[in-house]
Short mmCIF file of C-alpha atoms in Angstrom, two decimals:
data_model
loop_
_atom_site.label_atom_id
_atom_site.label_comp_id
_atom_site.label_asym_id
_atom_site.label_seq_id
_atom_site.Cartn_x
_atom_site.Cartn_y
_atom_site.Cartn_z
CA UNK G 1 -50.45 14.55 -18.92
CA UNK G 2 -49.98 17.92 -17.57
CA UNK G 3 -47.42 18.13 -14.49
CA UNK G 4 -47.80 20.59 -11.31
CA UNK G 5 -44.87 21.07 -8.98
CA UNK G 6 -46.01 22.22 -5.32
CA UNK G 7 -44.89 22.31 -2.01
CA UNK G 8 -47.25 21.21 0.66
CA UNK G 9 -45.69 21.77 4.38
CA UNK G 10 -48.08 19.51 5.85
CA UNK G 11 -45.76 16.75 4.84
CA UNK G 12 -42.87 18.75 3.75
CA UNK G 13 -42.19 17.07 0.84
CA UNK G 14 -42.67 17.58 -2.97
CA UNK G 15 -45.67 16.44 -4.67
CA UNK G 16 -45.58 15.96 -8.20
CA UNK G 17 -49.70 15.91 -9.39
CA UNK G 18 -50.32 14.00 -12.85
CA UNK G 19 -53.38 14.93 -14.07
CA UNK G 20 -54.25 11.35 -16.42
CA UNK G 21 -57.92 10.51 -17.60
CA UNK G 22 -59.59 12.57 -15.09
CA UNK G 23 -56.84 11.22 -12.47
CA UNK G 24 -55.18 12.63 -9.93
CA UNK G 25 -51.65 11.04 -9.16
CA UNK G 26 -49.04 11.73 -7.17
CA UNK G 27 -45.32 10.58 -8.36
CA UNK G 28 -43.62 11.91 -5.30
CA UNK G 29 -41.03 9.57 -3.21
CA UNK G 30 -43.19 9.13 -0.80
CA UNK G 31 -46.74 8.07 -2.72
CA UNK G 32 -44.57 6.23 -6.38
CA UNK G 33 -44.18 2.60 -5.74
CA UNK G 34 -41.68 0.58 -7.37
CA UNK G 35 -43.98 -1.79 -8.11
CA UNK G 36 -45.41 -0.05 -10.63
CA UNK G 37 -42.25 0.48 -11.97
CA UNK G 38 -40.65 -2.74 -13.00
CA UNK G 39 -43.04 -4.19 -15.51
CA UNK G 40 -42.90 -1.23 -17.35
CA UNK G 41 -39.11 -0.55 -17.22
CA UNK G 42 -38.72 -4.61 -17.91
CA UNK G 43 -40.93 -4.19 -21.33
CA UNK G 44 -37.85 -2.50 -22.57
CA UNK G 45 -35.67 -5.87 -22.65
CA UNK G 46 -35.71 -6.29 -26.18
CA UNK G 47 -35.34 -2.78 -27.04
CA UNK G 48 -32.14 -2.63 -24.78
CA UNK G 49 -30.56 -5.96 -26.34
CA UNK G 50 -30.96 -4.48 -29.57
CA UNK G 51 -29.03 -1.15 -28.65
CA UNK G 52 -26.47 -3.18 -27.30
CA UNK G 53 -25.95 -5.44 -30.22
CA UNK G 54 -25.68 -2.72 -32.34
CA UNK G 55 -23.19 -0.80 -30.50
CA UNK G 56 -20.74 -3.86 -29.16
CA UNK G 57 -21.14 -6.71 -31.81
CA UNK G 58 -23.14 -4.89 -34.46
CA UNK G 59 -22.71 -2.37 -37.53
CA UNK G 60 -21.75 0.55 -35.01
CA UNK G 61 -18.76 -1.72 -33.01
CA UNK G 62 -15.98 0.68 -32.73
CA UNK G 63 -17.74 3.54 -34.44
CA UNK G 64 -17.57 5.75 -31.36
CA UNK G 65 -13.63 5.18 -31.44
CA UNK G 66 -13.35 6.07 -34.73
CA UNK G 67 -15.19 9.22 -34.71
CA UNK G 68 -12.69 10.22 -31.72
CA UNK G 69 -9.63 8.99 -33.48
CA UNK G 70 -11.05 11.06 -36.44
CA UNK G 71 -12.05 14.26 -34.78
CA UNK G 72 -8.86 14.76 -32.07
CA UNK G 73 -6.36 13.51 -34.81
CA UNK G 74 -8.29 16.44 -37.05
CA UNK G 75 -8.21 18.86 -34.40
CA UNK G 76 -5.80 18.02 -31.77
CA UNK G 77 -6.14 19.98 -28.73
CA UNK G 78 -8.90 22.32 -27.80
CA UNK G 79 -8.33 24.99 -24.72
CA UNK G 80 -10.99 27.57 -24.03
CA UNK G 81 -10.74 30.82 -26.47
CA UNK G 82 -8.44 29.04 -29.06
CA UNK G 83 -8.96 28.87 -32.81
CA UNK G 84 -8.81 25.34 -32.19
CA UNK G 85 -11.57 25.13 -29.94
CA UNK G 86 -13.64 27.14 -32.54
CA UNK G 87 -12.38 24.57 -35.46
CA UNK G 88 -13.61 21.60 -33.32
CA UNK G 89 -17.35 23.15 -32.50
CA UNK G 90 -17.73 23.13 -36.53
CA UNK G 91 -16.76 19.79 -37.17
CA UNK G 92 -18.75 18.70 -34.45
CA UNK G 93 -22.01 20.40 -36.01
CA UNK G 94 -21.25 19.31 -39.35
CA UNK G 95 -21.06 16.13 -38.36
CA UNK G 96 -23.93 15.49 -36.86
CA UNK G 97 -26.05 17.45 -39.16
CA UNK G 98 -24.52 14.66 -41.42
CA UNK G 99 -25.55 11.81 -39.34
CA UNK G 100 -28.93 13.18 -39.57
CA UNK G 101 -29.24 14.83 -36.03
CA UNK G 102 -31.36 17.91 -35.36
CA UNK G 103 -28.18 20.48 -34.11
CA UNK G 104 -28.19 23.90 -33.39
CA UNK G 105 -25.51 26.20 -31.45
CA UNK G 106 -26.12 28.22 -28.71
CA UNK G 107 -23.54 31.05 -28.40
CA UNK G 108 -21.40 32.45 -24.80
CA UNK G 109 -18.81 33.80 -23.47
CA UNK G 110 -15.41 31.88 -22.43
CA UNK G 111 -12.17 32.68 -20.25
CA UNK G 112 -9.32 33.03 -22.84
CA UNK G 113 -6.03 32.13 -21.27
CA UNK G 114 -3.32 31.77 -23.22
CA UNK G 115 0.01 29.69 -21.99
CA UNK G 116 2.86 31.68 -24.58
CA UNK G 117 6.32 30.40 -23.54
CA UNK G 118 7.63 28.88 -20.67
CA UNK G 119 10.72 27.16 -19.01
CA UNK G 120 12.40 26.54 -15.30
CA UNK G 121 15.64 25.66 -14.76
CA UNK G 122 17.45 24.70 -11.47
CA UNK G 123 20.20 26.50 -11.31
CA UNK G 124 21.62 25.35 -7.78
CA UNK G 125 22.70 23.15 -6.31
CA UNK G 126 23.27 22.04 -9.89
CA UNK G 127 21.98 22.90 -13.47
CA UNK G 128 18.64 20.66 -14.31
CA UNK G 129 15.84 21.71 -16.63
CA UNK G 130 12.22 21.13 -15.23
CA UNK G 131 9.60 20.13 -17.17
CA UNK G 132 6.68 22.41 -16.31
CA UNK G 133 3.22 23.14 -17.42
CA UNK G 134 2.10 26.71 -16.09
CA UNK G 135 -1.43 26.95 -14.82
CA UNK G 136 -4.75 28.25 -16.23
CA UNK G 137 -5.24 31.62 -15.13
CA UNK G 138 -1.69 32.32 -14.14
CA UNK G 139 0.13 35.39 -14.94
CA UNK G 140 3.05 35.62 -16.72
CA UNK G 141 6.74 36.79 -15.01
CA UNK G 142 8.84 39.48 -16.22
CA UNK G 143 10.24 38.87 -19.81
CA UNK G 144 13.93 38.27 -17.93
CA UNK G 145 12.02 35.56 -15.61
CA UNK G 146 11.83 35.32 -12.20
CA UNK G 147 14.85 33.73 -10.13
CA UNK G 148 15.19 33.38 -6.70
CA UNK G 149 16.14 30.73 -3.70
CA UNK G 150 13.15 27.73 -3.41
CA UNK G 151 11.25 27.32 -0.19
CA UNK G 152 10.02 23.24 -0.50
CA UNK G 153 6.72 22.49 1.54
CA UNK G 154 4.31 19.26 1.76
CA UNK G 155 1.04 21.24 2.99
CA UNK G 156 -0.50 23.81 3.44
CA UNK G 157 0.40 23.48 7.46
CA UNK G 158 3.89 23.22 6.58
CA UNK G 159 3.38 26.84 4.65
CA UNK G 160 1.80 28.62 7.70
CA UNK G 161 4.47 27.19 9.99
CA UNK G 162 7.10 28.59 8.20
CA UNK G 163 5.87 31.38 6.72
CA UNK G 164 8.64 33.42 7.89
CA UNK G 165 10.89 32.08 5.25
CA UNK G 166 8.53 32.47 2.37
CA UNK G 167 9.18 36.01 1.79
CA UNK G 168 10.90 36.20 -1.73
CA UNK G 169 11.07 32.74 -2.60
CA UNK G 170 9.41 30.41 -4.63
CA UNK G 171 7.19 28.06 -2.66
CA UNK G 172 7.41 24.47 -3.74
CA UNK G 173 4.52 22.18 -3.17
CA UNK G 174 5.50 18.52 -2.29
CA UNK G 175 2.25 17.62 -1.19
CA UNK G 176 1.71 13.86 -1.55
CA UNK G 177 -1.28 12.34 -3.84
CA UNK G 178 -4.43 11.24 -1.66
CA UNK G 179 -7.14 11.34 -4.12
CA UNK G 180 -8.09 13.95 -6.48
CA UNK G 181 -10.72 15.75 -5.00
CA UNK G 182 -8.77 16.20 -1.95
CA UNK G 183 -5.11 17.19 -3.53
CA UNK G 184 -6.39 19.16 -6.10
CA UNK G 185 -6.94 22.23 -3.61
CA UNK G 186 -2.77 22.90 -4.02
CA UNK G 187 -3.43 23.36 -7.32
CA UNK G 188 -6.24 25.77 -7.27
CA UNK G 189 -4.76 27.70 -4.02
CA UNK G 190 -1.58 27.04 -3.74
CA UNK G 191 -0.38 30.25 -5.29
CA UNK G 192 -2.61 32.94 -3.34
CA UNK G 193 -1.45 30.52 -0.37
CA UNK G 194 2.14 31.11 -1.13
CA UNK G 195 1.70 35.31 -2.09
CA UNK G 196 -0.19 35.89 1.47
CA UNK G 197 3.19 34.96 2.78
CA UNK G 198 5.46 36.87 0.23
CA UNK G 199 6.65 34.43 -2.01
CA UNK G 200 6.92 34.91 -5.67
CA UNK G 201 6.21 32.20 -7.18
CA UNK G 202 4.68 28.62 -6.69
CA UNK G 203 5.84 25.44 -8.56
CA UNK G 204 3.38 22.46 -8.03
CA UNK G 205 3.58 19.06 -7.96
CA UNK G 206 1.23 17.72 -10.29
CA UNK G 207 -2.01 16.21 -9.46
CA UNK G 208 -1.06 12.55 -10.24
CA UNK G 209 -0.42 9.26 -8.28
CA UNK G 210 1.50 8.02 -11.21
CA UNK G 211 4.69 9.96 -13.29
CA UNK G 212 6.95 9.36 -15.94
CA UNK G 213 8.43 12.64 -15.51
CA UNK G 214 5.25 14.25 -17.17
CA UNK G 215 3.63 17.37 -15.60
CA UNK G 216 -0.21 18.40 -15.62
CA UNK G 217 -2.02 21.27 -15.75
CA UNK G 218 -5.23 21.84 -15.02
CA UNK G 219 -7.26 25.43 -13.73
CA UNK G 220 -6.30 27.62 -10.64
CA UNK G 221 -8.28 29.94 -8.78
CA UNK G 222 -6.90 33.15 -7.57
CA UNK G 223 -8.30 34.68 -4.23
CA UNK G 224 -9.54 38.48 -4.39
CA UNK G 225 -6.90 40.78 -2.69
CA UNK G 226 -4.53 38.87 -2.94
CA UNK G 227 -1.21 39.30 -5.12
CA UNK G 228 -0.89 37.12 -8.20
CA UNK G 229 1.90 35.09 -8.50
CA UNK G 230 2.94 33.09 -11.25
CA UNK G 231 2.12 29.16 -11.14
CA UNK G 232 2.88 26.07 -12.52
CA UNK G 233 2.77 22.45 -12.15
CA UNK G 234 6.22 20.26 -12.14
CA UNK G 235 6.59 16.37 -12.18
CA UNK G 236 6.12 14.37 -9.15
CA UNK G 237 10.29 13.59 -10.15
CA UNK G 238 11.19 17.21 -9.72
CA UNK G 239 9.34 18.26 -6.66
CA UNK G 240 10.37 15.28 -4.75
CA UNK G 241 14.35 15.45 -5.92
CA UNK G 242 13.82 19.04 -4.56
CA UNK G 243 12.52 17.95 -1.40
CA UNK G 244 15.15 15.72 -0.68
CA UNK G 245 17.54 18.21 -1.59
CA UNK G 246 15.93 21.09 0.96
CA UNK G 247 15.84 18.14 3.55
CA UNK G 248 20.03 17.86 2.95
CA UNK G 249 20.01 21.68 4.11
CA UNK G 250 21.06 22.61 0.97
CA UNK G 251 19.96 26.32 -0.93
CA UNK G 252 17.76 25.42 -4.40
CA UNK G 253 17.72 28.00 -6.43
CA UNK G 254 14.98 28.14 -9.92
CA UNK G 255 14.88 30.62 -12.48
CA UNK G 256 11.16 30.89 -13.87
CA UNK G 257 10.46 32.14 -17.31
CA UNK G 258 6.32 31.99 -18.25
CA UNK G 259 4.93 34.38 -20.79
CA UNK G 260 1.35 33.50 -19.29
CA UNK G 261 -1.40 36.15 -19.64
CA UNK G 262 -5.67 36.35 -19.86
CA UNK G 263 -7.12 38.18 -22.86
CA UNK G 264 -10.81 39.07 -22.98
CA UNK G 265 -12.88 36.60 -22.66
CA UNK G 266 -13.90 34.93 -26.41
CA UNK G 267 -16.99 34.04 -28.14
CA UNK G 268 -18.13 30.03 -28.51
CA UNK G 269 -20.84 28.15 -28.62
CA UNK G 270 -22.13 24.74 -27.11
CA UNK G 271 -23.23 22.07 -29.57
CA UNK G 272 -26.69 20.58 -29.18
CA UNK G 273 -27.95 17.78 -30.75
CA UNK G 274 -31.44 16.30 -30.76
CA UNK G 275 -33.74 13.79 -31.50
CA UNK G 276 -37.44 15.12 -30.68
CA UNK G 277 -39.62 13.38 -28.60
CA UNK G 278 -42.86 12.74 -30.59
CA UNK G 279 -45.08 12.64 -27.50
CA UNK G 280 -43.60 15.18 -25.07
CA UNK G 281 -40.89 17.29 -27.00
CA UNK G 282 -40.74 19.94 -24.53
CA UNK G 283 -39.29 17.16 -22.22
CA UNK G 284 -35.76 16.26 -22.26
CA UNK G 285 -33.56 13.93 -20.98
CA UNK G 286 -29.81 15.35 -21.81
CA UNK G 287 -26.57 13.53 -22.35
CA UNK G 288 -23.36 15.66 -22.19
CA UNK G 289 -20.05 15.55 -22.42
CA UNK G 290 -16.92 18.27 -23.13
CA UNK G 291 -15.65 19.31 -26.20
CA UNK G 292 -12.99 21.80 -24.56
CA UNK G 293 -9.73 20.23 -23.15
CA UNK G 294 -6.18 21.47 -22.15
CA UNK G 295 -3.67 22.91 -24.61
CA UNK G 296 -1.54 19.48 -23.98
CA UNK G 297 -2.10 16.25 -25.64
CA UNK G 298 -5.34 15.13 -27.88
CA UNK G 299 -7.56 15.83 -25.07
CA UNK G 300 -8.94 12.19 -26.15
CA UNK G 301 -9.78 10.64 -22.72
CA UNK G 302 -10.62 14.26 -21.10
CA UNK G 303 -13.71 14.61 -22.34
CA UNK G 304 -13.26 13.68 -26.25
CA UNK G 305 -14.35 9.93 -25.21
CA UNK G 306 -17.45 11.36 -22.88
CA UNK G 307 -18.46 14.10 -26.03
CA UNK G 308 -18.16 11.38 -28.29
CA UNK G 309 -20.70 8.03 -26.74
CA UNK G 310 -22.87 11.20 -25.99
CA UNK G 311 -23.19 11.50 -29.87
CA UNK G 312 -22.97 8.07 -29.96
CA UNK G 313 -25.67 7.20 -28.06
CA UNK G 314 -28.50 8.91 -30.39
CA UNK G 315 -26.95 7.67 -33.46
CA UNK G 316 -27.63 4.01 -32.12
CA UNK G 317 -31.35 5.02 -31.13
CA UNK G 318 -31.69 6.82 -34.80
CA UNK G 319 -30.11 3.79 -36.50
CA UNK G 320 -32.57 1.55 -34.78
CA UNK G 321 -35.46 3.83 -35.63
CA UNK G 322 -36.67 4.47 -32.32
CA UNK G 323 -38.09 7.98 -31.64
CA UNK G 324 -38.98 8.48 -27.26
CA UNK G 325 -41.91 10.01 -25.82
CA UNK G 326 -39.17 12.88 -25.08
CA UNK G 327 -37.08 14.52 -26.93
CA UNK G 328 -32.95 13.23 -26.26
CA UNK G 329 -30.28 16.29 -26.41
CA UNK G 330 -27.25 15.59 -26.14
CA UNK G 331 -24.72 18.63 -25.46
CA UNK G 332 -20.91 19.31 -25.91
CA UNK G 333 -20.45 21.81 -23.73
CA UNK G 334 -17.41 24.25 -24.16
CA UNK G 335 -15.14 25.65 -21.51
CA UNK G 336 -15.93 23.09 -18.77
CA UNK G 337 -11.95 22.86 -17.68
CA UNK G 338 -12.86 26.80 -16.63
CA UNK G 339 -15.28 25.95 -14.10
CA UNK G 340 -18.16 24.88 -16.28
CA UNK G 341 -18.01 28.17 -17.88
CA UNK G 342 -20.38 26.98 -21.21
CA UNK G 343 -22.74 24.34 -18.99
CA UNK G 344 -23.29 27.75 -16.75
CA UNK G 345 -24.65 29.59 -19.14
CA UNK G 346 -26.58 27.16 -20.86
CA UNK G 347 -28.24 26.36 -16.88
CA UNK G 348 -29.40 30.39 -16.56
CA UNK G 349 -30.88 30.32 -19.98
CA UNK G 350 -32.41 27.06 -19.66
CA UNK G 351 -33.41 26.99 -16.14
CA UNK G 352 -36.95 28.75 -16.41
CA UNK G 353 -38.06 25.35 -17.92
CA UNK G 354 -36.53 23.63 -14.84
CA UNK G 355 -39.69 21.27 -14.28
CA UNK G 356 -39.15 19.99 -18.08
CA UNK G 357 -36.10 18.15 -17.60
CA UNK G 358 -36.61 15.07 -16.37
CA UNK G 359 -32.51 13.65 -16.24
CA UNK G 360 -29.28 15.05 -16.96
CA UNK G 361 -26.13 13.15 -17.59
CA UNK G 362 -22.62 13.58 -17.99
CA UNK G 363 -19.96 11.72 -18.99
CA UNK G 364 -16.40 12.99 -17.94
CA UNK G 365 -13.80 10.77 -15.74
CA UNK G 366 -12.91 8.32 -18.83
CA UNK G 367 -14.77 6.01 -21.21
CA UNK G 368 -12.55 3.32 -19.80
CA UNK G 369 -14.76 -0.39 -19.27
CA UNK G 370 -17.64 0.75 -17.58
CA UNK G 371 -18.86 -0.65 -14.08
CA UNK G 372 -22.10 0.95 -12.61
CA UNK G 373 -24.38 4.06 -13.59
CA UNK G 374 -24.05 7.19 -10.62
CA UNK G 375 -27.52 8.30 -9.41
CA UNK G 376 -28.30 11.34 -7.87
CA UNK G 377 -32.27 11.84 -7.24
CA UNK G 378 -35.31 10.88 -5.13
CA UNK G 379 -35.75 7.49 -2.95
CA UNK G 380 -38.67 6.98 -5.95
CA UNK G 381 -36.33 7.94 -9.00
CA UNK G 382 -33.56 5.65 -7.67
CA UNK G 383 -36.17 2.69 -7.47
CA UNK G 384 -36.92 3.41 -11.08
CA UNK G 385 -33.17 4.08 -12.02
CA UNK G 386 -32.51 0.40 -10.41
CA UNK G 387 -35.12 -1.09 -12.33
CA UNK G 388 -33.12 0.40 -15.92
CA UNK G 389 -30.23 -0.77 -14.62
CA UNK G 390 -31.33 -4.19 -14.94
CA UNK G 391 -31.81 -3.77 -18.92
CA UNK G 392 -28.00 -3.51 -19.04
CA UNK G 393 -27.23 -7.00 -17.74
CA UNK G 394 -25.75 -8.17 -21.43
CA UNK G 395 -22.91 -5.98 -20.71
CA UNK G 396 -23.16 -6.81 -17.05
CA UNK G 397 -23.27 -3.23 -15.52
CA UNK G 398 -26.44 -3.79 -13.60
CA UNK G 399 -25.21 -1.66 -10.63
CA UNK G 400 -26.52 1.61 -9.59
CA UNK G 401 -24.17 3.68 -7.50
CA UNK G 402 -25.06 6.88 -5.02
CA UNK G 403 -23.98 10.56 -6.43
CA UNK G 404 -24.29 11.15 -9.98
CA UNK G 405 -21.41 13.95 -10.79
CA UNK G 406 -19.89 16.10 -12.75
CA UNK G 407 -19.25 19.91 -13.10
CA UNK G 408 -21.66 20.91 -16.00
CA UNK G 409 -24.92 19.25 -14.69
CA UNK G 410 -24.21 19.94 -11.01
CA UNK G 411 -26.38 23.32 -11.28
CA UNK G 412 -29.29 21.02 -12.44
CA UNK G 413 -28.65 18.39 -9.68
CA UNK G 414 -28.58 21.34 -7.21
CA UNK G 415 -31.50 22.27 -8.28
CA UNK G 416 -33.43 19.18 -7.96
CA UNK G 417 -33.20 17.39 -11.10
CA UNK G 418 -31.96 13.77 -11.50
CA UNK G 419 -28.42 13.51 -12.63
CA UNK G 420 -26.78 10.61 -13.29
CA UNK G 421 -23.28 9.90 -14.83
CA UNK G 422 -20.55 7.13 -15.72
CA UNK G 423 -18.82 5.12 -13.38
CA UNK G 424 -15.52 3.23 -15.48
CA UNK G 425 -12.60 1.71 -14.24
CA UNK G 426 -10.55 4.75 -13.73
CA UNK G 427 -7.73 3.60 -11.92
CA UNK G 428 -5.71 4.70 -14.69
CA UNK G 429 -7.31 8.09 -15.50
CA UNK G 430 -5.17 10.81 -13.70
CA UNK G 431 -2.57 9.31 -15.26
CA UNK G 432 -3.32 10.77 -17.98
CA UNK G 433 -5.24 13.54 -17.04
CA UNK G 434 -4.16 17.06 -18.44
CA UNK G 435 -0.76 15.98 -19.74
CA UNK G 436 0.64 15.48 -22.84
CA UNK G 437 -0.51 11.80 -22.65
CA UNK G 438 -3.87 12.25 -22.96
CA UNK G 439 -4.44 11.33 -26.32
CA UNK G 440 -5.77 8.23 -28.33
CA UNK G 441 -3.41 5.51 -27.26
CA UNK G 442 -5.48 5.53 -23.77
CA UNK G 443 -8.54 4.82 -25.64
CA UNK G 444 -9.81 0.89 -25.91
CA UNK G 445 -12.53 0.99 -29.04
CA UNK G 446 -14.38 -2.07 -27.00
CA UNK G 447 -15.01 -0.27 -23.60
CA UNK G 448 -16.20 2.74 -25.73
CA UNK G 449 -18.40 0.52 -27.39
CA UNK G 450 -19.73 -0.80 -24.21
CA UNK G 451 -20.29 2.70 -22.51
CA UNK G 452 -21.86 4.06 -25.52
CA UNK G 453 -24.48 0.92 -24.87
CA UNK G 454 -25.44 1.68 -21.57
CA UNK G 455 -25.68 5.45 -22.55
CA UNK G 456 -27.69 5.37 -24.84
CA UNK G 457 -30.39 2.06 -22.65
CA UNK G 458 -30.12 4.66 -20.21
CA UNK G 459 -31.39 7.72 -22.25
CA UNK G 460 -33.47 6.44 -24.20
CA UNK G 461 -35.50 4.36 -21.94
CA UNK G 462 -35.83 7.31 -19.35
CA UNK G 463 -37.29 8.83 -22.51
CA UNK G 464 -39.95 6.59 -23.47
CA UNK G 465 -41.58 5.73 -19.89
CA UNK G 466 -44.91 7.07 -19.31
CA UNK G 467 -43.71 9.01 -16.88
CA UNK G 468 -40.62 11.52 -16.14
CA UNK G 469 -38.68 10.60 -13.05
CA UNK G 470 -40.22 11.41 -9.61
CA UNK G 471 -38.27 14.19 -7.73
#
């Protein structure tokens, strides 16, 4: 069938046209009935149990864990523009040339920020060492350091109403965990915040609702004309034991030493892997996950598990022999914790075959136990999406959830294409999250097992059906 992608004002809505034996047929939301759907999607029952068995009681049960354990215990860490980050890219490709994948690279440009020494010490009103993890982007201070008197906030309110005292000081954020998306913003502008005002320096508290005296890093965003200040995240411990100290009246006083700086930006690649559709190769549906982490930890959990069932997911369909109308690429994108550096680029050069993709997918808040499939798409492509959904009932994540997310496919979503990603128990995830504790202890091999199941039903069904999702 051949595919054209108008808009007709008269309606104001998108009609897709399938031209099928001399047929005319519309697949928009409005015309695609779900009907039509469900005995199709529900043909794929058998196919679906088999994935499953394979991946959670089968020859492939715990394979996906394995491959992790074996690739960050190999690697370690991967930050954007390190050698490690290059050395992880090649045993990714090797691998999965040896598992029998079609995989290419496909070469860009990355942000290479290096983190080079760094300590803080409180010097008054006694002597404490802080643990600290500066901040991507950050500059570095002065090789002597930086010491001066602390100013100790909770908002961003709190700044602006005393900005008068910020001048020379370093700004301390206290700010209290909400959610993620919401306290995350002191991270990435808490430091221009702080230098509008004259201060120095910011310390954060790190973007956790649980400590053990661990800090976390993570990406900041200075604004243009704005001075930059050096940054870094402390423990939840520190910045509260400083705010109770400022509340006593009494002067804090922190020498900062970071030897923080930005080289040119590097080369890289991101990893694709493929198994070819026989009927409609120049269709894809694409699974994705991050190969790139922090410079902390095993970066197992953030994304090593979500790079990892996205490999996983075509070895199950190659091991069962199954081959999809269209073709399945899975891939590892590089410098996502950047801004979705890699995933940008791959968008500009793939985007002038927008119409061909028909779902994109991303894996990246945990491969914890998994508990519903995110949607983003049509009223027509969610009727179809809740019909798949259905296939996964032997691992009893039949539930279909609103807003499919994640930073490298949101270009595709905003461009109308269906996205979808993994929903897991996560309660436990910024925990973790771009500390030193992010490594293979957080990993269960049975939950990856089970998302690595519904990844690849998912894929591979959206694949085969006779059509590509309405949009």
């Amino acid at each position: 069938g051949r595919y054209l992608y108008n808009f007709f004002p008269a309606k104001l809505h998108l009609f897709i046209l399938k031209f099928k034996d001399n047929e005319l047929k519309c697949l928009c939301s409005f015309c695609f009935p779900a009907s039509d759907i469900a005995p199709e999607v529900a043909s794929y029952s058998d196919v679906a149990k088999q994935i499953i068995d394979l991946a959670v009681f089968g020859a492939a049960r715990n394979r996906s864990y394995r491959r992790l354990a074996d690739f960050t215990d190999t690697i370690g860490n991967r930050v954007s523009g390190s050698q490690n980050l290059e050395m992880a890219i090649k045993y990714m490709h090797k691998a999965m040339t040896q598992d029998g994948l079609d995989v290419h690279l496909e070469p860009v440009k990355i942000p290479h920020w290096v983190r080079g020494q760094e300590s803080a010490e409180m010097i008054l009103p006694r002597a404490k060492s802080l643990a600290i993890l500066g901040l991507g982007s950050s500059v570095g201070t002065p090789p002597e350091g930086i010491q001066a008197q602390v100013l100790v906030v909770q908002s961003f309110d709190e700044l602006k109403q005393r900005a008068s005292e910020a001048t020379g000081k370093i700004v301390v954020f206290n700010q209290p965990f909400v959610s993620y998306g919401e306290t995350v913003a002191y991270r990435a502008f808490g430091a221009s915040e702080a230098a509008k005002l004259g201060a120095v320096a910011t310390l954060i508290r790190s973007i956790t609702p649980f400590s053990i005296n661990s800090p976390h890093t993570g990406w900041q965003d200075y604004q243009d004309g704005v001075k930059h200040i050096p940054t870094a995240c402390i423990t939840v411990e520190d910045a509260e034991l400083m705010w109770r100290i400022a509340q006593r009246g009494q002067a804090i006083i922190v020498k900062l030493i970071m030897g923080a700086k930005t080289l040119p930006d590097a080369d890289s690649f991101n990893t694709v892997a493929e198994i070819r559709g026989w009927q409609h190769p120049e269709q894809v549906v694409l699974l994705s996950g991050h190969l790139d982490s922090w410079d902390v930890g095993q970066g197992a959990m953030d994304d090593g598990g979500g790079a990892m069932i996205s490999w996983e997911a075509l070895s199950l369909i190659k091991d069962l022999g199954l081959r999809p109308r269209r073709t399945l690429r899975t891939v590892l994108w590089t410098a996502e914790e950047q801004g979705g550096v890699g995933a940008q680029q791959y968008f500009n050069l793939h985007k002038v075959n927008l119409s061909n993709f028909d779902l994109v997918m991303e894996s990246d808040l945990g491969t914890f136990t998994p508990v519903a499939l995110q949607f983003t798409g049509s009223d027509a492509a969610w009727k179809v999406m809740e019909e798949v959904v259905k296939l996964l009932a032997p691992i009893n994540t039949t539930k279909l959830e609103m807003h499919g997310e994640g930073t490298d496919i949101s270009p595709w979503m905003q461009a109308g294409i269906p996205g979808a990603s993994l929903h897991v128990a996560d309660s436990r995830y910024f925990w973790f999250h771009h500390s030193e504790g992010d490594t293979m202890t957080v990993q269960n091999p049975r939950d990856m097992d089970l998302c690595s199941a519904l990844w690849a039903v998912v894929a591979y069904v959206v694949a085969d059906l006779e059509d590509m999702l309405p949009r």
